[in-house]
Structure formats: structure tokens, C-alpha cells
Amino acid sequence: MTSTGTTRIDHGVTTGNFELDGGVWEVDNNVWVIGDDDECVVLDAPHDAEAIMALVGDRRVTAILLTHAHTDHVDAVFDLQQRTGAPIHLHPAEQPLWDLAHEGKSWDHDLAAGQQIEVAGTTLKVLHTPGHAPGACCFYAPQLGVLFSGDTLFQGGPGATGRSHSSFETIIESITDQLLTLPPETVVHTGHGDSTSIGAERPQREEWIKRGH
């Protein structure tokens, strides 16, 4: 858990399966909860709603914000919504991936580039960062000096682009234009694995391109 004033960031890890293109992989997912003692938002809903609720506690969840719709980020979303009553937010370009996980169901609100979401006196700015997925979004909290990058940017490189609905060229463009322009001290909380910073990742950009990561 990290805190800035009355706003805090709670972190948990859940384990489950990621399914796409006929493959199944067991993965650990980060869960991030941003708020204060009264209200919060949850970023992604991977695998285990009960574990996510342990981070939420008795707070009011004002929104479930999905970075993208790969199964490992949305498989517990309706269980979580049932427990919290919170609306689900997703970028509309994620429809093809969403249908693989929840065909016939829908989310509540569309995310849009530049949108601002308020929680506990903190603003989360929506950055549309396609590449790993067509509607992938990151959430930037300038007051906290934190970026929640989903699967767009990890410690050591961009998210995977070798599967359906992904593009290496597009993710590099998204990271270059939307993320690496943020202050270097910005902490990057990722969808999987360890956190990093913009300053740590920015010098590696050319190496990513060379190796076609």
C-alpha cells in the first residue's frame, strides 16, 4: 500500500488463466485500488472477486476501470460488480476481445481518450494506448505521480503484440506519444510484474524497437 495525503493505492495479486487464440496460460495479475477510506475505484477485475474485495474492504466502489478486455483482466468483472454495484468502464474498441470473454453481455460506460475520472479528490486521466489491444487504456494520476499502465508498458518493455488484435508498431507509437512524454519520475504500476518508472523505461525505447520485443 502507498499513500499520498488521504488518497492511497492498494495493491494485490491474483492468479488464473489467460485464454486467447486457442492457448491457455496461467498468469499472475496485479490489481490496483485507488481511493480513500470512504470510496475507491478498482483497476481491472482478474480471476478472483473475493481477493479484490479484500483490498476494497467496506468502501464504496465508484467504478471498475478496465485497462483492456483480455480474459485475465475481465473474467471476474461481473462477480465484482455484483458485490459492489459499481459500473464497468471499457474503451469501445475492445468489443472484439470483450466478446471472447463475455459475449452477449455489456459494460456500462465507454472510456475515451482525455476523459477524467474523479475519486477521493484525485483525478485519473484516461490515455488511449492501443497496440497490446485496440482499446487498451492507461490511467494517469498526475497528483499522485503515478501511471497505471495495464499491459501497455512493463518493466523492461512494451506489452506483448504477437496475438490477435495487437500491433507492435502501434504499441511503440502509443508508448512514445502518450507515456514517455510524462515526467521521468512518474511511477508506473503495471498489469503484471514489478512496477517501474518512466525515467527507467524511456532510455530503452530504441532497444525495444531493435529487438522487436
PDB file of C-alpha atoms in Angstrom, residues 75-174:
ATOM      1  CA  ASP A  75     -13.001 -12.710 -16.013  1.00  0.00           C
ATOM      2  CA  ALA A  76     -14.183 -11.670 -12.531  1.00  0.00           C
ATOM      3  CA  VAL A  77     -15.767  -8.386 -13.544  1.00  0.00           C
ATOM      4  CA  PHE A  78     -19.417  -9.350 -13.206  1.00  0.00           C
ATOM      5  CA  ASP A  79     -18.808 -11.114  -9.899  1.00  0.00           C
ATOM      6  CA  LEU A  80     -17.098  -7.942  -8.698  1.00  0.00           C
ATOM      7  CA  GLN A  81     -19.927  -5.788  -9.994  1.00  0.00           C
ATOM      8  CA  GLN A  82     -22.482  -7.941  -8.196  1.00  0.00           C
ATOM      9  CA  ARG A  83     -20.609  -7.431  -4.945  1.00  0.00           C
ATOM     10  CA  THR A  84     -20.102  -3.671  -5.339  1.00  0.00           C
ATOM     11  CA  GLY A  85     -22.824  -2.343  -7.639  1.00  0.00           C
ATOM     12  CA  ALA A  86     -20.144  -0.326  -9.447  1.00  0.00           C
ATOM     13  CA  PRO A  87     -20.416   0.465 -13.171  1.00  0.00           C
ATOM     14  CA  ILE A  88     -17.944  -1.140 -15.576  1.00  0.00           C
ATOM     15  CA  HIS A  89     -15.910   1.171 -17.838  1.00  0.00           C
ATOM     16  CA  LEU A  90     -14.152  -0.019 -21.025  1.00  0.00           C
ATOM     17  CA  HIS A  91     -12.980   1.520 -24.288  1.00  0.00           C
ATOM     18  CA  PRO A  92     -15.389   0.621 -27.127  1.00  0.00           C
ATOM     19  CA  ALA A  93     -12.562  -0.593 -29.392  1.00  0.00           C
ATOM     20  CA  GLU A  94     -12.275  -3.570 -27.042  1.00  0.00           C
ATOM     21  CA  GLN A  95     -15.550  -5.070 -28.270  1.00  0.00           C
ATOM     22  CA  PRO A  96     -13.933  -7.988 -30.205  1.00  0.00           C
ATOM     23  CA  LEU A  97     -11.877  -9.068 -27.185  1.00  0.00           C
ATOM     24  CA  TRP A  98     -14.731  -8.447 -24.762  1.00  0.00           C
ATOM     25  CA  ASP A  99     -16.959 -10.769 -26.789  1.00  0.00           C
ATOM     26  CA  LEU A 100     -14.443 -13.587 -26.337  1.00  0.00           C
ATOM     27  CA  ALA A 101     -14.910 -13.334 -22.574  1.00  0.00           C
ATOM     28  CA  HIS A 102     -18.481 -12.066 -22.146  1.00  0.00           C
ATOM     29  CA  GLU A 103     -20.388 -12.403 -25.389  1.00  0.00           C
ATOM     30  CA  GLY A 104     -23.962 -11.236 -25.034  1.00  0.00           C
ATOM     31  CA  LYS A 105     -23.194  -9.036 -22.051  1.00  0.00           C
ATOM     32  CA  SER A 106     -22.145  -5.399 -22.000  1.00  0.00           C
ATOM     33  CA  TRP A 107     -20.212  -2.924 -19.931  1.00  0.00           C
ATOM     34  CA  ASP A 108     -21.852   0.247 -18.596  1.00  0.00           C
ATOM     35  CA  HIS A 109     -19.763   3.200 -19.777  1.00  0.00           C
ATOM     36  CA  ASP A 110     -17.307   3.819 -22.607  1.00  0.00           C
ATOM     37  CA  LEU A 111     -13.852   5.152 -21.836  1.00  0.00           C
ATOM     38  CA  ALA A 112     -12.495   7.888 -24.092  1.00  0.00           C
ATOM     39  CA  ALA A 113      -9.086   9.477 -24.563  1.00  0.00           C
ATOM     40  CA  GLY A 114      -8.709  12.543 -22.366  1.00  0.00           C
ATOM     41  CA  GLN A 115     -11.596  11.612 -20.092  1.00  0.00           C
ATOM     42  CA  GLN A 116     -11.083  12.459 -16.426  1.00  0.00           C
ATOM     43  CA  ILE A 117     -12.365  10.239 -13.645  1.00  0.00           C
ATOM     44  CA  GLU A 118     -12.502  11.625 -10.124  1.00  0.00           C
ATOM     45  CA  VAL A 119     -12.102   9.546  -6.991  1.00  0.00           C
ATOM     46  CA  ALA A 120     -11.341  10.647  -3.444  1.00  0.00           C
ATOM     47  CA  GLY A 121     -10.095  14.049  -4.592  1.00  0.00           C
ATOM     48  CA  THR A 122      -7.759  12.532  -7.176  1.00  0.00           C
ATOM     49  CA  THR A 123      -8.084  12.744 -10.953  1.00  0.00           C
ATOM     50  CA  LEU A 124      -7.381   9.778 -13.209  1.00  0.00           C
ATOM     51  CA  LYS A 125      -6.829  10.811 -16.830  1.00  0.00           C
ATOM     52  CA  VAL A 126      -7.629   8.230 -19.486  1.00  0.00           C
ATOM     53  CA  LEU A 127      -4.884   7.663 -22.066  1.00  0.00           C
ATOM     54  CA  HIS A 128      -5.917   5.548 -25.054  1.00  0.00           C
ATOM     55  CA  THR A 129      -2.848   3.421 -25.825  1.00  0.00           C
ATOM     56  CA  PRO A 130      -3.679   0.816 -28.486  1.00  0.00           C
ATOM     57  CA  GLY A 131      -1.204  -1.850 -29.506  1.00  0.00           C
ATOM     58  CA  HIS A 132      -1.447  -4.678 -26.987  1.00  0.00           C
ATOM     59  CA  ALA A 133      -5.192  -4.431 -27.575  1.00  0.00           C
ATOM     60  CA  PRO A 134      -7.145  -1.994 -29.769  1.00  0.00           C
ATOM     61  CA  GLY A 135      -8.899  -0.266 -26.888  1.00  0.00           C
ATOM     62  CA  ALA A 136      -6.140  -0.534 -24.310  1.00  0.00           C
ATOM     63  CA  CYS A 137      -6.129   2.369 -21.864  1.00  0.00           C
ATOM     64  CA  CYS A 138      -3.741   3.623 -19.209  1.00  0.00           C
ATOM     65  CA  PHE A 139      -4.790   5.781 -16.276  1.00  0.00           C
ATOM     66  CA  TYR A 140      -2.570   8.699 -15.274  1.00  0.00           C
ATOM     67  CA  ALA A 141      -2.865  10.269 -11.833  1.00  0.00           C
ATOM     68  CA  PRO A 142      -0.717  13.432 -12.014  1.00  0.00           C
ATOM     69  CA  GLN A 143      -1.453  14.416  -8.410  1.00  0.00           C
ATOM     70  CA  LEU A 144      -0.002  11.082  -7.277  1.00  0.00           C
ATOM     71  CA  GLY A 145       2.784  10.981  -9.847  1.00  0.00           C
ATOM     72  CA  VAL A 146       1.574   7.546 -10.919  1.00  0.00           C
ATOM     73  CA  LEU A 147       0.645   5.848 -14.189  1.00  0.00           C
ATOM     74  CA  PHE A 148      -1.375   2.637 -14.247  1.00  0.00           C
ATOM     75  CA  SER A 149      -0.198   1.083 -17.488  1.00  0.00           C
ATOM     76  CA  GLY A 150      -2.177  -2.149 -17.751  1.00  0.00           C
ATOM     77  CA  ASP A 151      -0.383  -4.350 -20.279  1.00  0.00           C
ATOM     78  CA  THR A 152       0.868  -1.462 -22.424  1.00  0.00           C
ATOM     79  CA  LEU A 153       4.173  -0.845 -20.622  1.00  0.00           C
ATOM     80  CA  PHE A 154       6.084  -3.147 -18.296  1.00  0.00           C
ATOM     81  CA  GLN A 155       9.412  -3.060 -16.536  1.00  0.00           C
ATOM     82  CA  GLY A 156      11.781  -3.616 -19.465  1.00  0.00           C
ATOM     83  CA  GLY A 157       9.492  -3.114 -22.412  1.00  0.00           C
ATOM     84  CA  PRO A 158       6.098  -2.953 -24.079  1.00  0.00           C
ATOM     85  CA  GLY A 159       3.329  -5.468 -23.690  1.00  0.00           C
ATOM     86  CA  ALA A 160       3.077  -8.499 -25.954  1.00  0.00           C
ATOM     87  CA  THR A 161       1.859  -7.978 -29.509  1.00  0.00           C
ATOM     88  CA  GLY A 162       2.100 -11.451 -31.018  1.00  0.00           C
ATOM     89  CA  ARG A 163      -1.574 -12.360 -30.773  1.00  0.00           C
ATOM     90  CA  SER A 164      -4.875 -11.329 -32.321  1.00  0.00           C
ATOM     91  CA  HIS A 165      -5.911  -7.664 -32.296  1.00  0.00           C
ATOM     92  CA  SER A 166      -2.383  -6.450 -31.461  1.00  0.00           C
ATOM     93  CA  SER A 167       0.349  -4.479 -33.249  1.00  0.00           C
ATOM     94  CA  PHE A 168       3.975  -3.876 -32.308  1.00  0.00           C
ATOM     95  CA  GLU A 169       4.219  -0.683 -34.367  1.00  0.00           C
ATOM     96  CA  THR A 170       1.060   0.679 -32.740  1.00  0.00           C
ATOM     97  CA  ILE A 171       2.154  -0.072 -29.174  1.00  0.00           C
ATOM     98  CA  ILE A 172       5.516   1.629 -29.756  1.00  0.00           C
ATOM     99  CA  GLU A 173       3.691   4.692 -31.093  1.00  0.00           C
ATOM    100  CA  SER A 174       1.314   4.705 -28.110  1.00  0.00           C
TER     101      SER A 174
END
